[in-house]
PDB file of C-alpha atoms in Angstrom:
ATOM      1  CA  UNK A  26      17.136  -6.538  18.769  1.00 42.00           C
ATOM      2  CA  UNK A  27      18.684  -3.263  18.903  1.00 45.00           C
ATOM      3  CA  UNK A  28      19.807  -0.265  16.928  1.00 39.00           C
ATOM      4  CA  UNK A  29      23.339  -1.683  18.140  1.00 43.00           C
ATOM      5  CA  UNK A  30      22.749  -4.765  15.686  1.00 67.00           C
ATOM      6  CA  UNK A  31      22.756  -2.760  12.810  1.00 78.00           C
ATOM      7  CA  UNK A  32      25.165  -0.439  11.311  1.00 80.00           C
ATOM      8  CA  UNK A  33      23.692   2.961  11.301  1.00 83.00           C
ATOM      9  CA  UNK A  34      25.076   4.072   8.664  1.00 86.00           C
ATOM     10  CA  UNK A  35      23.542   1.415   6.648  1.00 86.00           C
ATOM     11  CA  UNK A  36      20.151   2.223   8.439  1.00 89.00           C
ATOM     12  CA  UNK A  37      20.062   5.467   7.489  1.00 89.00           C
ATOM     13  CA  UNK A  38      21.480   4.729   3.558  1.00 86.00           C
ATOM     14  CA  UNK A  39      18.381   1.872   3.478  1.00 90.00           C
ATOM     15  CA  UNK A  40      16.421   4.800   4.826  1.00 92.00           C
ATOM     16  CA  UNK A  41      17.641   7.657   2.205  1.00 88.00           C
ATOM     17  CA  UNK A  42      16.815   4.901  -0.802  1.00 89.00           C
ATOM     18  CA  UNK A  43      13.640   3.883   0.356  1.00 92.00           C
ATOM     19  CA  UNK A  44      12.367   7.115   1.029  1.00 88.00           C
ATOM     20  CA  UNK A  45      13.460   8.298  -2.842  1.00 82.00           C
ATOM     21  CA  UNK A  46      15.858  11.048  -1.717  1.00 65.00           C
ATOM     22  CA  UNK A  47      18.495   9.433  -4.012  1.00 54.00           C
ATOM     23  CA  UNK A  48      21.170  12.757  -3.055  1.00 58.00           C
ATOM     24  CA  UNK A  49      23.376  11.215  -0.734  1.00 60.00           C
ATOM     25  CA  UNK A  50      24.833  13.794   2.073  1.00 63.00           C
ATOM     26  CA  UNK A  51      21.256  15.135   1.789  1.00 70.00           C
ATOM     27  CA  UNK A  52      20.102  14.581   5.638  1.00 81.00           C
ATOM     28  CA  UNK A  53      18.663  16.838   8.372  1.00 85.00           C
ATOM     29  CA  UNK A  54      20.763  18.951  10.480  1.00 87.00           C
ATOM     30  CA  UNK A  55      21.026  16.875  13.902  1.00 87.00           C
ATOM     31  CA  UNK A  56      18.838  19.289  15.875  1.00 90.00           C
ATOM     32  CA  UNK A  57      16.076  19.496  13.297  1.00 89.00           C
ATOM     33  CA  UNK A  58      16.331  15.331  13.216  1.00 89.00           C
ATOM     34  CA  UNK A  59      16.008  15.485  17.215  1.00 93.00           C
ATOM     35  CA  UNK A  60      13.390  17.588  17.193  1.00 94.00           C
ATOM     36  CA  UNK A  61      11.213  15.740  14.705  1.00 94.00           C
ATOM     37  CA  UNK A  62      11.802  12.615  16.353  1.00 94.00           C
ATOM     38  CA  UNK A  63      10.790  13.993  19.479  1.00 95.00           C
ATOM     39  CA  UNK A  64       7.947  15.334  17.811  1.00 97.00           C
ATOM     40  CA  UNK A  65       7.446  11.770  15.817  1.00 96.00           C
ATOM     41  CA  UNK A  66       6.954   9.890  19.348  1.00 96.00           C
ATOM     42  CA  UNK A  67       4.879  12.440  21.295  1.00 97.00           C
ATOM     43  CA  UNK A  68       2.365  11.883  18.648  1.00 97.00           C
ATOM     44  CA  UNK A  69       2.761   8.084  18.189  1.00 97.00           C
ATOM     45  CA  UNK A  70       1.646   8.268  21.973  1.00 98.00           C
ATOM     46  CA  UNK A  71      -1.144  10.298  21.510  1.00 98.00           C
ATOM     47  CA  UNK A  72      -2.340   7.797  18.920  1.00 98.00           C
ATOM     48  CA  UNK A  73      -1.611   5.128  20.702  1.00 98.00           C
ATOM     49  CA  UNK A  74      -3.553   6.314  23.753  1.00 98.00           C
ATOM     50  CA  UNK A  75      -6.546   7.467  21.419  1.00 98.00           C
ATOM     51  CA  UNK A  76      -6.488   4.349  19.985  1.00 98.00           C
ATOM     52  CA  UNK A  77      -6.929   2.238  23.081  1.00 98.00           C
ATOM     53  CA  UNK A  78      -9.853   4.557  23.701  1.00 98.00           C
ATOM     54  CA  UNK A  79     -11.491   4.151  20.736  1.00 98.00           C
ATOM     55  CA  UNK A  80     -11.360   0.059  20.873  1.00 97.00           C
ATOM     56  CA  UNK A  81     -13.102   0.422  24.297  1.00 97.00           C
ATOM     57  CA  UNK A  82     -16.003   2.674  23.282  1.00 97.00           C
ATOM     58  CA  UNK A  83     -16.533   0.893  20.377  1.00 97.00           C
ATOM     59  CA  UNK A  84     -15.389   2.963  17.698  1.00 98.00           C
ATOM     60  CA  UNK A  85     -13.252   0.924  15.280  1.00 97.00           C
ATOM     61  CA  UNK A  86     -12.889   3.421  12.796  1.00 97.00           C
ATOM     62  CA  UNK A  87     -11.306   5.865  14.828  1.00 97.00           C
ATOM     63  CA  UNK A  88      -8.616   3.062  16.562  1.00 98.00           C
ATOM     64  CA  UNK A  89      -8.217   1.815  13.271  1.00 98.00           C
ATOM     65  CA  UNK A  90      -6.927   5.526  11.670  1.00 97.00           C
ATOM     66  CA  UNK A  91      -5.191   6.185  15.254  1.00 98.00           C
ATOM     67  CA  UNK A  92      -3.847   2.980  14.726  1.00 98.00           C
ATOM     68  CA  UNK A  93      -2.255   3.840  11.257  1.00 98.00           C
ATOM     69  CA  UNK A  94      -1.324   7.223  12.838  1.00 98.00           C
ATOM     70  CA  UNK A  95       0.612   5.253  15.100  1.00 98.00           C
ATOM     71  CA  UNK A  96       2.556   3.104  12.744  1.00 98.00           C
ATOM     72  CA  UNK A  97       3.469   5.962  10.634  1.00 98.00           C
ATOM     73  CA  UNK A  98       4.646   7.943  13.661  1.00 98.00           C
ATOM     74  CA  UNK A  99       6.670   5.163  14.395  1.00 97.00           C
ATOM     75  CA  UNK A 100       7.903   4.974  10.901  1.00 97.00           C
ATOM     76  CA  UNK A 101       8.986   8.679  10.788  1.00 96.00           C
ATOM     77  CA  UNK A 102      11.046   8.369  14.036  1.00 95.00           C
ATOM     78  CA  UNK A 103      12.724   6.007  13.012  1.00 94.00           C
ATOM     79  CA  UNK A 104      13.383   8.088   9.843  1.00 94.00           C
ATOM     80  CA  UNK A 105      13.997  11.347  12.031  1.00 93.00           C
ATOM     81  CA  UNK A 106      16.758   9.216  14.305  1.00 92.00           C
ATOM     82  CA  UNK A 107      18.663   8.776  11.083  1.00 91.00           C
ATOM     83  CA  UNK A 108      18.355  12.209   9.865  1.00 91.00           C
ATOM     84  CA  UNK A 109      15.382  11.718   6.804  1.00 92.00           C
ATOM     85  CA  UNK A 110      12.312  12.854   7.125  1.00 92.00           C
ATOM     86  CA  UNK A 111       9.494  11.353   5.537  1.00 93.00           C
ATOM     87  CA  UNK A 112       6.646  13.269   3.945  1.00 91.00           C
ATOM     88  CA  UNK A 113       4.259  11.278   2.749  1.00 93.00           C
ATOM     89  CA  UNK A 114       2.240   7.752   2.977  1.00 94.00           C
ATOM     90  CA  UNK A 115       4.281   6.235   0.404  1.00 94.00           C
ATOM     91  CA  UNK A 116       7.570   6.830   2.150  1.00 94.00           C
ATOM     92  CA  UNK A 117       6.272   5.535   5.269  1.00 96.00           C
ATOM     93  CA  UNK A 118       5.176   2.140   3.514  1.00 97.00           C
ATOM     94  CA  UNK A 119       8.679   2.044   1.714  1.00 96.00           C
ATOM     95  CA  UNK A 120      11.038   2.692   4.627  1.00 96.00           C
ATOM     96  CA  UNK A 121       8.926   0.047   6.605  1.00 97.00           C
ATOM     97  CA  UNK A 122       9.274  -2.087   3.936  1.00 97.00           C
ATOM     98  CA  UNK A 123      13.237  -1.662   3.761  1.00 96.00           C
ATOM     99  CA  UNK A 124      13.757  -1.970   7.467  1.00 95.00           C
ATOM    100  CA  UNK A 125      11.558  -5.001   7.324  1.00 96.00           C
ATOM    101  CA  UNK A 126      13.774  -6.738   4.635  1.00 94.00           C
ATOM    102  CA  UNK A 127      16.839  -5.521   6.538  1.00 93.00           C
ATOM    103  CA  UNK A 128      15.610  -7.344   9.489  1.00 93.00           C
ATOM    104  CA  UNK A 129      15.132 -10.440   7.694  1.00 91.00           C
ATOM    105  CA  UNK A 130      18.488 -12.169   7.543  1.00 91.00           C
ATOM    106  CA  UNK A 131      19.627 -11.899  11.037  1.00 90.00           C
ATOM    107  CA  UNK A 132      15.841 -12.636  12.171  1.00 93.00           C
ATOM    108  CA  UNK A 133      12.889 -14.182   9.764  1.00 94.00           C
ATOM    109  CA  UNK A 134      10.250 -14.242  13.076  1.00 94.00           C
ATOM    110  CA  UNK A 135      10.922 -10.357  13.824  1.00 94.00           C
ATOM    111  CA  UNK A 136      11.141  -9.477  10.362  1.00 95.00           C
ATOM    112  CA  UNK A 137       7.635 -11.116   9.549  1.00 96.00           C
ATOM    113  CA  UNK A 138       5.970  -9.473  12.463  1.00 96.00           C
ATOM    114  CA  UNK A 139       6.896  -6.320  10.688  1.00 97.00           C
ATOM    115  CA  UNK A 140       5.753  -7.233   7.568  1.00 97.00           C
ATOM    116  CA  UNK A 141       2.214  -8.130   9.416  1.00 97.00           C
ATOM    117  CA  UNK A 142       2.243  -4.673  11.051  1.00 98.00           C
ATOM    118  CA  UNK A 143       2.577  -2.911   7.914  1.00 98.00           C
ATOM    119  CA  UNK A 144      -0.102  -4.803   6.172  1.00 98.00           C
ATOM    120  CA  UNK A 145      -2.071  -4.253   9.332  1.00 98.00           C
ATOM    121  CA  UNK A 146      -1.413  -0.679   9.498  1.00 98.00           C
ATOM    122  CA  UNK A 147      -2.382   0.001   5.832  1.00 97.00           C
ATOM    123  CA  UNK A 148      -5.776  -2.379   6.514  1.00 97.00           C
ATOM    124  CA  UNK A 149      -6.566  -0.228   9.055  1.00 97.00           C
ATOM    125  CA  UNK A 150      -6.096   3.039   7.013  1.00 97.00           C
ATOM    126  CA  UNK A 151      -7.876   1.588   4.259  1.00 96.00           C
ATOM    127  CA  UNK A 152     -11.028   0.177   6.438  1.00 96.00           C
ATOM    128  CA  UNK A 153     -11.194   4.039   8.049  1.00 95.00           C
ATOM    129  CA  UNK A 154     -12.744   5.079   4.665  1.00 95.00           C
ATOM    130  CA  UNK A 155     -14.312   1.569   3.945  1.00 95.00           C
ATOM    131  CA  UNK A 156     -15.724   0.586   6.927  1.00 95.00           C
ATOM    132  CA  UNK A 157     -15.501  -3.091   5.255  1.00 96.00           C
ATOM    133  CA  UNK A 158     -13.304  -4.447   8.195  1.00 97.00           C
ATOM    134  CA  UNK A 159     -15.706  -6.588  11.126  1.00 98.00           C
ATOM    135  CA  UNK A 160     -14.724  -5.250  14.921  1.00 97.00           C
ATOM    136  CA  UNK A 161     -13.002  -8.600  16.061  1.00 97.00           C
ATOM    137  CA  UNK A 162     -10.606  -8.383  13.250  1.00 98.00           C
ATOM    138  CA  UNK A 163     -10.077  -4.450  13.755  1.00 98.00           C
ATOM    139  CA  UNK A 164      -8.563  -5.161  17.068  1.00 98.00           C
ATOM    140  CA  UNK A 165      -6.178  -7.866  16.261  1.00 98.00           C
ATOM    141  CA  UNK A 166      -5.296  -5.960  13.707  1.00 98.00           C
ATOM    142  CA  UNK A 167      -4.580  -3.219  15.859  1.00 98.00           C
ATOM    143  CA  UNK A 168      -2.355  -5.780  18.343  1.00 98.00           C
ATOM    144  CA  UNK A 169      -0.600  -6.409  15.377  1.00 98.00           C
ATOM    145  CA  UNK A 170       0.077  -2.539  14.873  1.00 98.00           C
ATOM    146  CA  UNK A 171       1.095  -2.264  18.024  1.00 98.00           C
ATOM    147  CA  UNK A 172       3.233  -4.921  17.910  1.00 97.00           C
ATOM    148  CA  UNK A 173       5.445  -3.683  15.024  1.00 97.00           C
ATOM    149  CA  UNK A 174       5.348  -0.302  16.221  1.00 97.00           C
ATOM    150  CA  UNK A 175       7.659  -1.786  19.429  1.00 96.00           C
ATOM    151  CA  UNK A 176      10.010  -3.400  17.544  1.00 94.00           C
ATOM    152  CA  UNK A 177      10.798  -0.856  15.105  1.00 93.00           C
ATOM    153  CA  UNK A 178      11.367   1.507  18.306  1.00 91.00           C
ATOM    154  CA  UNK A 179      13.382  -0.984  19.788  1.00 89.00           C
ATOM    155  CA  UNK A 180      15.254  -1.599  16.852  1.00 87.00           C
ATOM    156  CA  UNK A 181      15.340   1.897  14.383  1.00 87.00           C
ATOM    157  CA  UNK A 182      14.487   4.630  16.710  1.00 73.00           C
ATOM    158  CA  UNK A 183      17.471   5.875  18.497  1.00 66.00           C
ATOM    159  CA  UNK A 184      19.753   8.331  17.476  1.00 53.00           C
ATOM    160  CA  UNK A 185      24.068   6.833  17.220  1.00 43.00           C
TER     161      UNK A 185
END
């Protein structure tokens, strides 16, 4: 699955609704959208790196934040590529949400291991202030993360 599969102007309208920035022509100026999305997957690196380090000391509260760090990095590339940028943690969840269902038709199995990211992803965030989740399920949770994270780069993050 690639960007190719999808129309990108229909990526980034899906985008512009889900995000709530209902003003269409209202988009980032192609440098500023390069830039962020540069930006966007230098930190979803760091996290992801961070993260990995965290699971091996031991410390599942930091991987699990990185690990939300990561998702919503991933999130706001994907945003950035099509010219929105996304502010906040309900714009994140909403544009995953919309690429998810966009997803869906052409491929149910993709589409639900995006769906299981974002849940994943928002666990994680959640059990950062909790502390409610056990280790074990902390790091297939994180897989998971990781998981969706690829194919949203693989299919949202490139620039048309």
């Amino acid at each position: 699955m690639t960007i190719v599969d999808f129309d990108s102007g229909q990526v980034a309208e899906k985008i512009r609704r889900a995000a709530g920035n209902t003003v269409a022509g209202h988009a980032l100026r192609q440098a500023d959208a390069s830039s962020l999305r540069d930006r966007y997957r230098e930190n979803g690196a760091h996290y992801r790196a961070v993260a990995a380090e965290c699971l091996e000391r031991g410390d599942h509260l930091q991987a699990a934040e990185k690990s939300w760090g990561v998702f919503a990095q991933a999130v706001k590339e994907a945003g950035a590529a099509h010219r929105y940028r996304l502010r906040t943690h309900e714009a994140v969840i909403r544009v995953a949400h919309a690429l998810t269902e966009m997803v869906g038709p052409s491929d149910p199995a993709r589409a639900a291991r995006l769906r299981h990211g974002l849940t994943a992803a928002r666990s994680l965030h959640q059990h950062f202030y909790e502390g409610d989740l056990p280790p074990d399920l902390v790091r297939s949770l994180v897989a998971e993360v990781m998981d969706a994270v690829d194919l949203l780069d693989t299919a949202f993050s490139h620039e048309r």
